[in-house]
Tab-separated table of C-alpha atoms and ligand atoms in Angstrom:
chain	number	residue	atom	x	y	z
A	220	UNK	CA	0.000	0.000	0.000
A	221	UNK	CA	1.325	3.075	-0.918
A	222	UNK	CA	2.117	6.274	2.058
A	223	UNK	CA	-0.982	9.020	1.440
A	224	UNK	CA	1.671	11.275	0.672
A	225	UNK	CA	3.132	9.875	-2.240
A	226	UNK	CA	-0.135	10.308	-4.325
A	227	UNK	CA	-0.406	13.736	-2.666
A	228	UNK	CA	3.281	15.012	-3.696
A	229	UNK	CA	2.212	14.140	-7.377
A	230	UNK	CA	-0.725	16.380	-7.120
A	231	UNK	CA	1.727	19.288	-6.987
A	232	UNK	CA	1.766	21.266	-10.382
A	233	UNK	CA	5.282	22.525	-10.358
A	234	UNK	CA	6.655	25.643	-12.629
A	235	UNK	CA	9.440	24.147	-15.179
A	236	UNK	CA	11.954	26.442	-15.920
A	237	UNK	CA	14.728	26.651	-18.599
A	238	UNK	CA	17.431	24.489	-18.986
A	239	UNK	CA	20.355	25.519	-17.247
A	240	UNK	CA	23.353	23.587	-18.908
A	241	UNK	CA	26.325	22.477	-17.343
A	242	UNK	CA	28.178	22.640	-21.274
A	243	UNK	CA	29.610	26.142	-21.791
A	244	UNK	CA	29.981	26.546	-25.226
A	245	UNK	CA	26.228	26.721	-25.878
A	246	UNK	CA	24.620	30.025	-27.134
A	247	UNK	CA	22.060	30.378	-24.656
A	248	UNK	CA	18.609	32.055	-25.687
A	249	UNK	CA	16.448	29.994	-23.988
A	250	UNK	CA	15.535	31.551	-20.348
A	251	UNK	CA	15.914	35.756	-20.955
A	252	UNK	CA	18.998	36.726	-19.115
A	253	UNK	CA	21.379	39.106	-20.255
A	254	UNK	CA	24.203	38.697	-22.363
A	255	UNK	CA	26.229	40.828	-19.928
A	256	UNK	CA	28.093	40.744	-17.463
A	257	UNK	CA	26.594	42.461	-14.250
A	258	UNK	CA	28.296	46.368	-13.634
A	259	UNK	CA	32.047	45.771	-12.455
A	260	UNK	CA	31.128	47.584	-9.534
A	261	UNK	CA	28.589	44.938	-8.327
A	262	UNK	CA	31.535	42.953	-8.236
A	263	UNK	CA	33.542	45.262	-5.996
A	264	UNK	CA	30.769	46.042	-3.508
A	265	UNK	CA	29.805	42.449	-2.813
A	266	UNK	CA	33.759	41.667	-2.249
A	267	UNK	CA	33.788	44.913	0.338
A	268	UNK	CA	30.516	43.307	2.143
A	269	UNK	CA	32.626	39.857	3.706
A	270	UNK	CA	34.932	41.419	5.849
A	271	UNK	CA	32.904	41.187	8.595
A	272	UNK	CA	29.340	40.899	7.593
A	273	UNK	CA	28.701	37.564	7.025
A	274	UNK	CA	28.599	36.246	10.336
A	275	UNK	CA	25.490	38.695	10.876
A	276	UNK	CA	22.078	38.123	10.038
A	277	UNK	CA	20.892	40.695	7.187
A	278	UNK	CA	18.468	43.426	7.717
A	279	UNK	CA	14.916	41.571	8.106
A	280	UNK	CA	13.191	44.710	5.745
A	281	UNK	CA	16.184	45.189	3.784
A	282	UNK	CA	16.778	48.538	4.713
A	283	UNK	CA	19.456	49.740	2.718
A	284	UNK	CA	18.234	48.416	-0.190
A	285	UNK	CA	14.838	49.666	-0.051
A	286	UNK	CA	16.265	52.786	1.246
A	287	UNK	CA	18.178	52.929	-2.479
A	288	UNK	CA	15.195	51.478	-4.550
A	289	UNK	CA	12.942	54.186	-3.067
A	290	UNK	CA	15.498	57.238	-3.783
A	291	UNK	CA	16.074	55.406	-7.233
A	292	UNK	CA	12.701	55.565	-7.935
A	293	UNK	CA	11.269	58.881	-6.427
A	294	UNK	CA	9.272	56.857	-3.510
A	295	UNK	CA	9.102	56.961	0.104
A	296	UNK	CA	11.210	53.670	1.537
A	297	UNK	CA	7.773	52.518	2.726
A	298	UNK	CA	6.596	51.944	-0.684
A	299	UNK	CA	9.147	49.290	-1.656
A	300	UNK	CA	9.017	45.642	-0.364
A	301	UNK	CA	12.269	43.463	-1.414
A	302	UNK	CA	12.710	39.856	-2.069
A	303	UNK	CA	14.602	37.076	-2.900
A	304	UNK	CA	13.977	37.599	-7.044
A	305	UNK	CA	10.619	38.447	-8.137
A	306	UNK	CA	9.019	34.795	-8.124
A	307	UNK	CA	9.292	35.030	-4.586
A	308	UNK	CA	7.795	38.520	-4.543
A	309	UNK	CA	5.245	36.781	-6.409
A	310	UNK	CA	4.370	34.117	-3.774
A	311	UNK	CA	4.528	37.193	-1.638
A	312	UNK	CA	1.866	38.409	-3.389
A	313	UNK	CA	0.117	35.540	-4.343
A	314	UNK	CA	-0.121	34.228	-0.363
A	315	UNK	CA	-1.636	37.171	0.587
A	316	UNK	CA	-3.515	40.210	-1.709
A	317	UNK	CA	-4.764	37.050	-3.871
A	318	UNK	CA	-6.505	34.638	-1.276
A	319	UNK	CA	-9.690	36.647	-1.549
A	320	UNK	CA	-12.165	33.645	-1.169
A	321	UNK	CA	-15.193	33.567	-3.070
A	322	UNK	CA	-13.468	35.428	-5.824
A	323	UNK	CA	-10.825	34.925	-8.378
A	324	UNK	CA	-7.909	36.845	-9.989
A	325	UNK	CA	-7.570	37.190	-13.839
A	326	UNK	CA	-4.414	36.720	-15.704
A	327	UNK	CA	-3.705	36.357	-19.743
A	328	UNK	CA	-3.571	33.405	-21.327
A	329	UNK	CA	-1.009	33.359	-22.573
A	330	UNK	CA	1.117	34.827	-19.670
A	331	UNK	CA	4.004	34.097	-17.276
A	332	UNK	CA	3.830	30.377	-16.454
A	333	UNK	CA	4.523	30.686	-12.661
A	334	UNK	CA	0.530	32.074	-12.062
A	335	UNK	CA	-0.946	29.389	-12.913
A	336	UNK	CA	1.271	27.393	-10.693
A	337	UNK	CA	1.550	29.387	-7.397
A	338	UNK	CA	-2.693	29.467	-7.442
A	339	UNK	CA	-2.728	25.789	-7.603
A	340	UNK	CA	-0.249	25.622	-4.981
A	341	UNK	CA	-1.951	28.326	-2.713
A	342	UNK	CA	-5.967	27.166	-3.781
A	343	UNK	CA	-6.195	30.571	-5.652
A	344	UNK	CA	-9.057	30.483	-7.832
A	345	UNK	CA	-8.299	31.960	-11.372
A	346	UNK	CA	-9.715	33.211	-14.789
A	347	UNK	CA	-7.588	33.161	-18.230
A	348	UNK	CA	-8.886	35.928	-19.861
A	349	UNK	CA	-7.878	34.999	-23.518
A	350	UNK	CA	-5.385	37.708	-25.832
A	351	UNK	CA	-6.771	39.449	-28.511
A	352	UNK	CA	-6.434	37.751	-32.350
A	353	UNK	CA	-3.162	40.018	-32.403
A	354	UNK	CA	-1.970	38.920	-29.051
A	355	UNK	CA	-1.867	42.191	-27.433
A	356	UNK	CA	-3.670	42.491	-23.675
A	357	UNK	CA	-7.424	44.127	-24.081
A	358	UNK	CA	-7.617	45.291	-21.172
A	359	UNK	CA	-11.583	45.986	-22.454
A	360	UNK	CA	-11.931	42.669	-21.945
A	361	UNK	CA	-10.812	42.468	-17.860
A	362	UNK	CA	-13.512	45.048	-17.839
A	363	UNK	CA	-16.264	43.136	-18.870
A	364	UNK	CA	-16.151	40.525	-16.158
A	365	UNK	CA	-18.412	40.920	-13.764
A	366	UNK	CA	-16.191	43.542	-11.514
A	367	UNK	CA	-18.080	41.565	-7.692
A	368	UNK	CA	-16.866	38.199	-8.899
A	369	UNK	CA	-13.165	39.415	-9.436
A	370	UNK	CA	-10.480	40.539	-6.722
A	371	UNK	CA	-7.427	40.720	-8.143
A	372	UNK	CA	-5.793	40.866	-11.567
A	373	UNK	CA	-2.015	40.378	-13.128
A	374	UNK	CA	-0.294	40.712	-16.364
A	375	UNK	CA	3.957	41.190	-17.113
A	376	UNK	CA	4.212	44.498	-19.125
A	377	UNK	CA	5.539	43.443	-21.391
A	378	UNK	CA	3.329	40.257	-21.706
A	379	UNK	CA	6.059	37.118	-22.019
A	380	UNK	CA	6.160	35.083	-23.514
A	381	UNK	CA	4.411	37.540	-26.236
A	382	UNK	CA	7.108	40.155	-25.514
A	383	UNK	CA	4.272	42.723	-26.405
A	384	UNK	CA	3.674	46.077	-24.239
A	385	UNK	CA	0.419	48.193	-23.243
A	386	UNK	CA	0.762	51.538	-22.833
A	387	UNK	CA	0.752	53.305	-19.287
A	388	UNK	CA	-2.518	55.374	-19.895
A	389	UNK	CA	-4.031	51.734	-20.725
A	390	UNK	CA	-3.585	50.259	-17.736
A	391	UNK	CA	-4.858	52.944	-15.890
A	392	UNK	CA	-8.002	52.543	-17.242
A	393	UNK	CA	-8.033	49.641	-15.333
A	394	UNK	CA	-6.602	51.313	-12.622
A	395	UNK	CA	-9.409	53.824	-12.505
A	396	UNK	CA	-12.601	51.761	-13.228
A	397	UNK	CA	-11.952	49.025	-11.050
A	398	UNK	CA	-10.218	50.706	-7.702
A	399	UNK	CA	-11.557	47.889	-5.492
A	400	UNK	CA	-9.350	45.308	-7.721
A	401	UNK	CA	-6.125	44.616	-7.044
A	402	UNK	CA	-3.765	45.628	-10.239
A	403	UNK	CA	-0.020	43.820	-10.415
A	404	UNK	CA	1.594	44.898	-13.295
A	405	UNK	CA	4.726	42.583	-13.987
A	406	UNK	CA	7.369	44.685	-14.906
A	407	UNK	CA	10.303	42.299	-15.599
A	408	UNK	CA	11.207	43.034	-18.662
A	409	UNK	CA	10.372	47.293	-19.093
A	410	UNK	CA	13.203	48.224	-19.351
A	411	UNK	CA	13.853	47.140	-22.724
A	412	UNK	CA	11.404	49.707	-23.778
A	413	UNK	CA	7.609	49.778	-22.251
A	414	UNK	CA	6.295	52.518	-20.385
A	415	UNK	CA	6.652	51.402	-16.687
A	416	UNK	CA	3.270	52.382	-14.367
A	417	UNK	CA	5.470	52.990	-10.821
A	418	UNK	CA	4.632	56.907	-12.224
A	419	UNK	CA	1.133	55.964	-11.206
A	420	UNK	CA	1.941	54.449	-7.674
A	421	UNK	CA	1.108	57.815	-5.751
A	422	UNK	CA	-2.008	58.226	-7.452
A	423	UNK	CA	-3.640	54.836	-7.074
A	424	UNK	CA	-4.044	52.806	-4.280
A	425	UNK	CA	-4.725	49.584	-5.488
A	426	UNK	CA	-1.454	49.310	-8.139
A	427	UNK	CA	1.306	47.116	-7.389
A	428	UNK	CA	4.511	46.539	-9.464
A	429	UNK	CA	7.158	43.829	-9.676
A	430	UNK	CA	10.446	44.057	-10.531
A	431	UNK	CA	13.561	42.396	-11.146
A	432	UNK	CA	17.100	42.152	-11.407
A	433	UNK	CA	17.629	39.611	-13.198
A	434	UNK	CA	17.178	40.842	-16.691
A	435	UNK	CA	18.074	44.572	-17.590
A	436	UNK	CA	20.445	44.499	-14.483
A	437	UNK	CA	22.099	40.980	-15.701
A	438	UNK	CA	21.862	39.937	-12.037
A	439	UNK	CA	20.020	36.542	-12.486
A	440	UNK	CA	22.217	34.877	-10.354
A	441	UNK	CA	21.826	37.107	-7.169
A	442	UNK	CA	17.816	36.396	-6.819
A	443	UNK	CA	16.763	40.043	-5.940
A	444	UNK	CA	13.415	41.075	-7.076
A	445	UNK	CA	10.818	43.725	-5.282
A	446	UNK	CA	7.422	45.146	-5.555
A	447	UNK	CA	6.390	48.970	-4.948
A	448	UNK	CA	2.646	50.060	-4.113
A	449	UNK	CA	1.312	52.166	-1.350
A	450	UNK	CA	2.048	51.022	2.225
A	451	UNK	CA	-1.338	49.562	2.745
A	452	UNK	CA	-0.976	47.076	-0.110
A	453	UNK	CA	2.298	46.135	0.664
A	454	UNK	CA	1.293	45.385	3.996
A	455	UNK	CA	0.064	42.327	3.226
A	456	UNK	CA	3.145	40.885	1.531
A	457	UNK	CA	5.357	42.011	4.485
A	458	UNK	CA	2.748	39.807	7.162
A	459	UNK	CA	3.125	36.693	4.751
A	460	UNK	CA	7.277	37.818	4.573
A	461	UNK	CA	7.317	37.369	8.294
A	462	UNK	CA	5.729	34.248	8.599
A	463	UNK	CA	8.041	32.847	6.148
A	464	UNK	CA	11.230	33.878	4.989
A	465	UNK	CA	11.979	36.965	7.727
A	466	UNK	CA	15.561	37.536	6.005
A	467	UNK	CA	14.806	37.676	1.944
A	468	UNK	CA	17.397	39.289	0.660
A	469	UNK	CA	20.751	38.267	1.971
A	470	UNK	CA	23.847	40.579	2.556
A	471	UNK	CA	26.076	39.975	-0.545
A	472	UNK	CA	22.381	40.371	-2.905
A	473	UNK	CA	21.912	43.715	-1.010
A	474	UNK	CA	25.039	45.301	-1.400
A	475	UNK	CA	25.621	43.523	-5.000
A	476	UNK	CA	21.738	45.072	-6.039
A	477	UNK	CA	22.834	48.710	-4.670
A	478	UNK	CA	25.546	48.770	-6.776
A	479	UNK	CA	23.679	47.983	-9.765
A	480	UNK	CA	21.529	50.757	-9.307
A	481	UNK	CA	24.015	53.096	-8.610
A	482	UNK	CA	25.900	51.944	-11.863
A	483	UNK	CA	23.468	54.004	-14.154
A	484	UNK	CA	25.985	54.286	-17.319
A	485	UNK	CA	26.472	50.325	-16.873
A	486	UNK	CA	22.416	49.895	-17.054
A	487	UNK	CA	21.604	52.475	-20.147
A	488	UNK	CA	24.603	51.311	-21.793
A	489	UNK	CA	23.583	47.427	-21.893
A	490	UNK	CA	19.712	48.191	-22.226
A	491	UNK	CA	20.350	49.964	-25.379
A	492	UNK	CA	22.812	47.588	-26.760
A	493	UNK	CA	19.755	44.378	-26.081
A	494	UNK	CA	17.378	46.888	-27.958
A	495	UNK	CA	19.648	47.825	-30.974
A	496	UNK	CA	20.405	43.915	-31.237
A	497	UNK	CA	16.538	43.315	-30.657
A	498	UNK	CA	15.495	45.485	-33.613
A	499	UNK	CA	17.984	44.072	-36.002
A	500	UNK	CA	17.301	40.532	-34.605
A	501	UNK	CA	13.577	41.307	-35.769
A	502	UNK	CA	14.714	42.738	-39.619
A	503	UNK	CA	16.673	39.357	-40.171
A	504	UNK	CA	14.486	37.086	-38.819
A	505	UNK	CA	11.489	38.744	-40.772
A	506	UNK	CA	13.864	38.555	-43.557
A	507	UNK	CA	13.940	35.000	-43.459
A	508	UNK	CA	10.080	34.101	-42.996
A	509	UNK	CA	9.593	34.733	-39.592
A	510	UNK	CA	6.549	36.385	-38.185
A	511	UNK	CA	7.722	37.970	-35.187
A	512	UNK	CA	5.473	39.813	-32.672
A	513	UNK	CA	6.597	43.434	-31.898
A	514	UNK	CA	8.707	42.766	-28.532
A	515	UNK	CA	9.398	45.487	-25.883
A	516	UNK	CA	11.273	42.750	-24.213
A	517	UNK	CA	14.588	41.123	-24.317
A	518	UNK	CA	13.242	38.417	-26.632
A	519	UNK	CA	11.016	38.069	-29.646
A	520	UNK	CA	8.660	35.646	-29.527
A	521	UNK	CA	8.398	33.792	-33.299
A	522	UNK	CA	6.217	31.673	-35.852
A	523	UNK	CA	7.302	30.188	-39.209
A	524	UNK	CA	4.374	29.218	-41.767
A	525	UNK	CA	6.502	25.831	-42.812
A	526	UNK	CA	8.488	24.993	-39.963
A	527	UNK	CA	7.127	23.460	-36.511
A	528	UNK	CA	8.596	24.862	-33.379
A	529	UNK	CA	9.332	22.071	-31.649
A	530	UNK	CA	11.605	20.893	-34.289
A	531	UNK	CA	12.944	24.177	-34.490
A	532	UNK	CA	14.354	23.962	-31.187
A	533	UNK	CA	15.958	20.068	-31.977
A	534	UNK	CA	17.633	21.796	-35.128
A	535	UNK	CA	19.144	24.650	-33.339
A	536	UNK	CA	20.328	22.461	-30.829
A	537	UNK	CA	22.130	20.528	-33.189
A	538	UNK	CA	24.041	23.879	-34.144
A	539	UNK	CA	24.691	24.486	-30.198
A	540	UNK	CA	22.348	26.869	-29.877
A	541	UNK	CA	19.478	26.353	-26.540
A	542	UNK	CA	15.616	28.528	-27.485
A	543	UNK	CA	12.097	27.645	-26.145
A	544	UNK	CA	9.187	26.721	-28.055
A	545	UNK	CA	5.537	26.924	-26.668
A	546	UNK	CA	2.542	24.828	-27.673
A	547	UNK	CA	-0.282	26.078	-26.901
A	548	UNK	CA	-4.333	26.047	-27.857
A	549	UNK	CA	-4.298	29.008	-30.088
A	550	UNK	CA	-1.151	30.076	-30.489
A	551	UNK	CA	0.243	26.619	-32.376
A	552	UNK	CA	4.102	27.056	-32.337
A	553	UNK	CA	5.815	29.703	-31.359
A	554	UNK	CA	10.078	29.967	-30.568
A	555	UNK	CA	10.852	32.375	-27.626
A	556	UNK	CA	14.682	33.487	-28.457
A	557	UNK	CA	16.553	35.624	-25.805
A	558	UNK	CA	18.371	38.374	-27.220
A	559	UNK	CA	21.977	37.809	-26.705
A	560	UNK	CA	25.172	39.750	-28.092
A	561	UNK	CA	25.171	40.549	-31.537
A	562	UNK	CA	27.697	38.287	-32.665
A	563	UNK	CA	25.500	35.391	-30.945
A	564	UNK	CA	21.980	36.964	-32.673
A	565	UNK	CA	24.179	36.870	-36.122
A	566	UNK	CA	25.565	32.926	-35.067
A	567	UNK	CA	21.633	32.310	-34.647
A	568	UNK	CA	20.577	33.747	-38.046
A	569	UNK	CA	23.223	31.675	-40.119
A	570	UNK	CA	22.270	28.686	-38.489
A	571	UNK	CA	18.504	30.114	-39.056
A	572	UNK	CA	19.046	30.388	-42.823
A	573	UNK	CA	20.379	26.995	-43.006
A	574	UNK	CA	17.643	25.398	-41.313
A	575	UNK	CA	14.455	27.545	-42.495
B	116	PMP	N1	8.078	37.655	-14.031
B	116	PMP	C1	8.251	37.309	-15.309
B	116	PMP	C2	7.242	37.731	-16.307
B	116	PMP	C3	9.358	36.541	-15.683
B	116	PMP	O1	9.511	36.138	-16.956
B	116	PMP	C4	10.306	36.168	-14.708
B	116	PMP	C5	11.550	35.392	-15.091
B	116	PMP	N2	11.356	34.076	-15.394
B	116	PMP	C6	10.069	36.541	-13.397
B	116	PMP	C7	8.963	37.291	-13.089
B	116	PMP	C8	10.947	36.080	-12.274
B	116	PMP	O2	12.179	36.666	-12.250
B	116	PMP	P1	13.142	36.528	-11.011
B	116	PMP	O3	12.540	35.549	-10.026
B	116	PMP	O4	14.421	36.065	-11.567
B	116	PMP	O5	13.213	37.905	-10.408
């Protein structure tokens, strides 16, 4: 007879991510990181925090770092909530703003795979609200729910794996005809060119935003993520915080994600270079068949009429090269590609041309 638990651990629904290869000389577009190395002086500041530091527990509210996010970002340090990369801001979030019972939240489909996962895990009950035929978000469409039924809803701007952007004044239509929701707006990837809505965090009480580091501040690796809203929202993530992971963000993350935000040359310098590369990634790839969705992200998000994902990703493979495909109901086969250096996007396209 089998334990109770073993059938119960297979209920669990977990997130997959990307492969993470141990081989080295794979050109890796497959999970959205940056091509670049983090600012040299993230470097430096984490080897200045071991002296004596380590032997100390870090700041349980991340202080100094929220101190530095808020000043970065115009807000009082009260509006910022840290944690350890934005998935676990998510489950943050997720654990306590979204356990509304009797209602659900809403969420794209497509959209970031963790949602689906962390309200399985949590009992959160949710609503796909389907794209529009050209994949954007219509937000007209979150409005014609029934607004009693719904408590909460969430969307990355940009969308991924679509890589597509709403405008800020969109959004706060949302923002403004349903105040009693609560609005996360994803912003992982907006750097690499959407209009950001922490502009709109004074104004409206019921707007949170995610962020990370792990993308436009090529800090993957250190796991620091963070929300901003008004103190009242956030509230609720700090109670679930403290009943669960008190220290987030550990010292070297801190002083290593201070840096990067004080390195503001470093950040403009790489964004721009993942956007030039992005644009002329598009041109060839459109060149060679390719429908590709207009990204605001650092990926594109691609179909070819003849050629099957799936196989897609076995062929580039076979030329060393690691991208995603997604199968889904409507959207048949699409490749997500990472944007990586230039030479890498150019390595891609030859191997591209031979395949296609
Ligand atoms: N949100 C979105 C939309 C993402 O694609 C990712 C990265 N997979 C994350 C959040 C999580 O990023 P991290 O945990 O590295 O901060």
């Amino acid at each position: 007879m089998s334990a109770y638990w073993s059938d119960f651990v297979k209920t669990l629904d977990p997130y997959v991510p990307g492969e993470q290869p141990k081989q080295t000389d794979l050109i890796k577009l497959n999970t959205n990181e940056s091509p670049f190395a983090p600012s040299p002086a993230v470097l430096e500041a984490i080897r200045h925090e071991t002296a004596d530091q380590l032997r100390l527990y870090p700041s349980p509210e991340s202080d100094r770092l929220r101190t530095a996010l808020g000043e970065y970002y115009d807000l009082p340090v009260d509006h910022v909530f840290a944690g350890n990369g934005s998935d676990e801001v998510l489950a943050h979030l997720f654990l306590s703003l979204f356990r509304h019972h009797g209602k659900q939240i809403l969420f794209p489909d497509i959209t970031y795979s963790f949602y689906p996962v962390y309200c399985r895990l949590y009992d959160i009950d949710f609503q796909n609200v389907p794209l529009a035929e050209d994949f954007s978000i219509r937000i007209q469409d979150y409005l014609a729910l029934p607004a009693d039924a719904v408590s909460a809803v969430i969307f990355p701007n940009p969308n991924a794996p679509t890589g597509m952007a709403l405008k800020r004044a969109e959004i706060e239509q949302l923002l403004i005809q349903r105040p009693q929701w609560v609005i996360a707006i994803d912003e992982a990837y907006v750097d690499f060119g959407a209009e950001s809505c922490v502009p709109l965090i004074k104004k409206y009480k019921n707007l949170v935003v995610l962020q990370t580091l792990s993308k436009a501040r090529s800090l993957a690796g250190l796991r620091v993520g963070f929300a901003l809203g008004q103190p009242e929202l956030l509230e609720g993530l700090v109670r679930v915080k403290n009943s669960f992971n008190s220290y987030p963000v550990d010292r070297l993350a801190e002083a290593g994600a201070i840096a990067a935000f004080e390195d503001q040359a470093y950040f403009e310098h790489t964004t721009r270079e993942v956007i030039a590369t992005r644009d002329e990634l598009t041109e060839a790839l459109t060149r060679l068949g390719f429908v590709v969705l207009p990204s605001k992200a650092n990926f594109v998000f691609i179909s070819h009429p003849r050629h099957d994902a799936a196989q897609l990703v076995v062929a580039l493979r076979s030329h060393a090269i690691l991208v995603r495909h997604f199968r889904l109901p409507r959207i048949a086969s699409f490749l997500r590609v990472t944007i990586g250096t230039k030479k890498q996007c150019e390595t891609l396209i030859k191997s591209l041309s031979e395949i296609v």
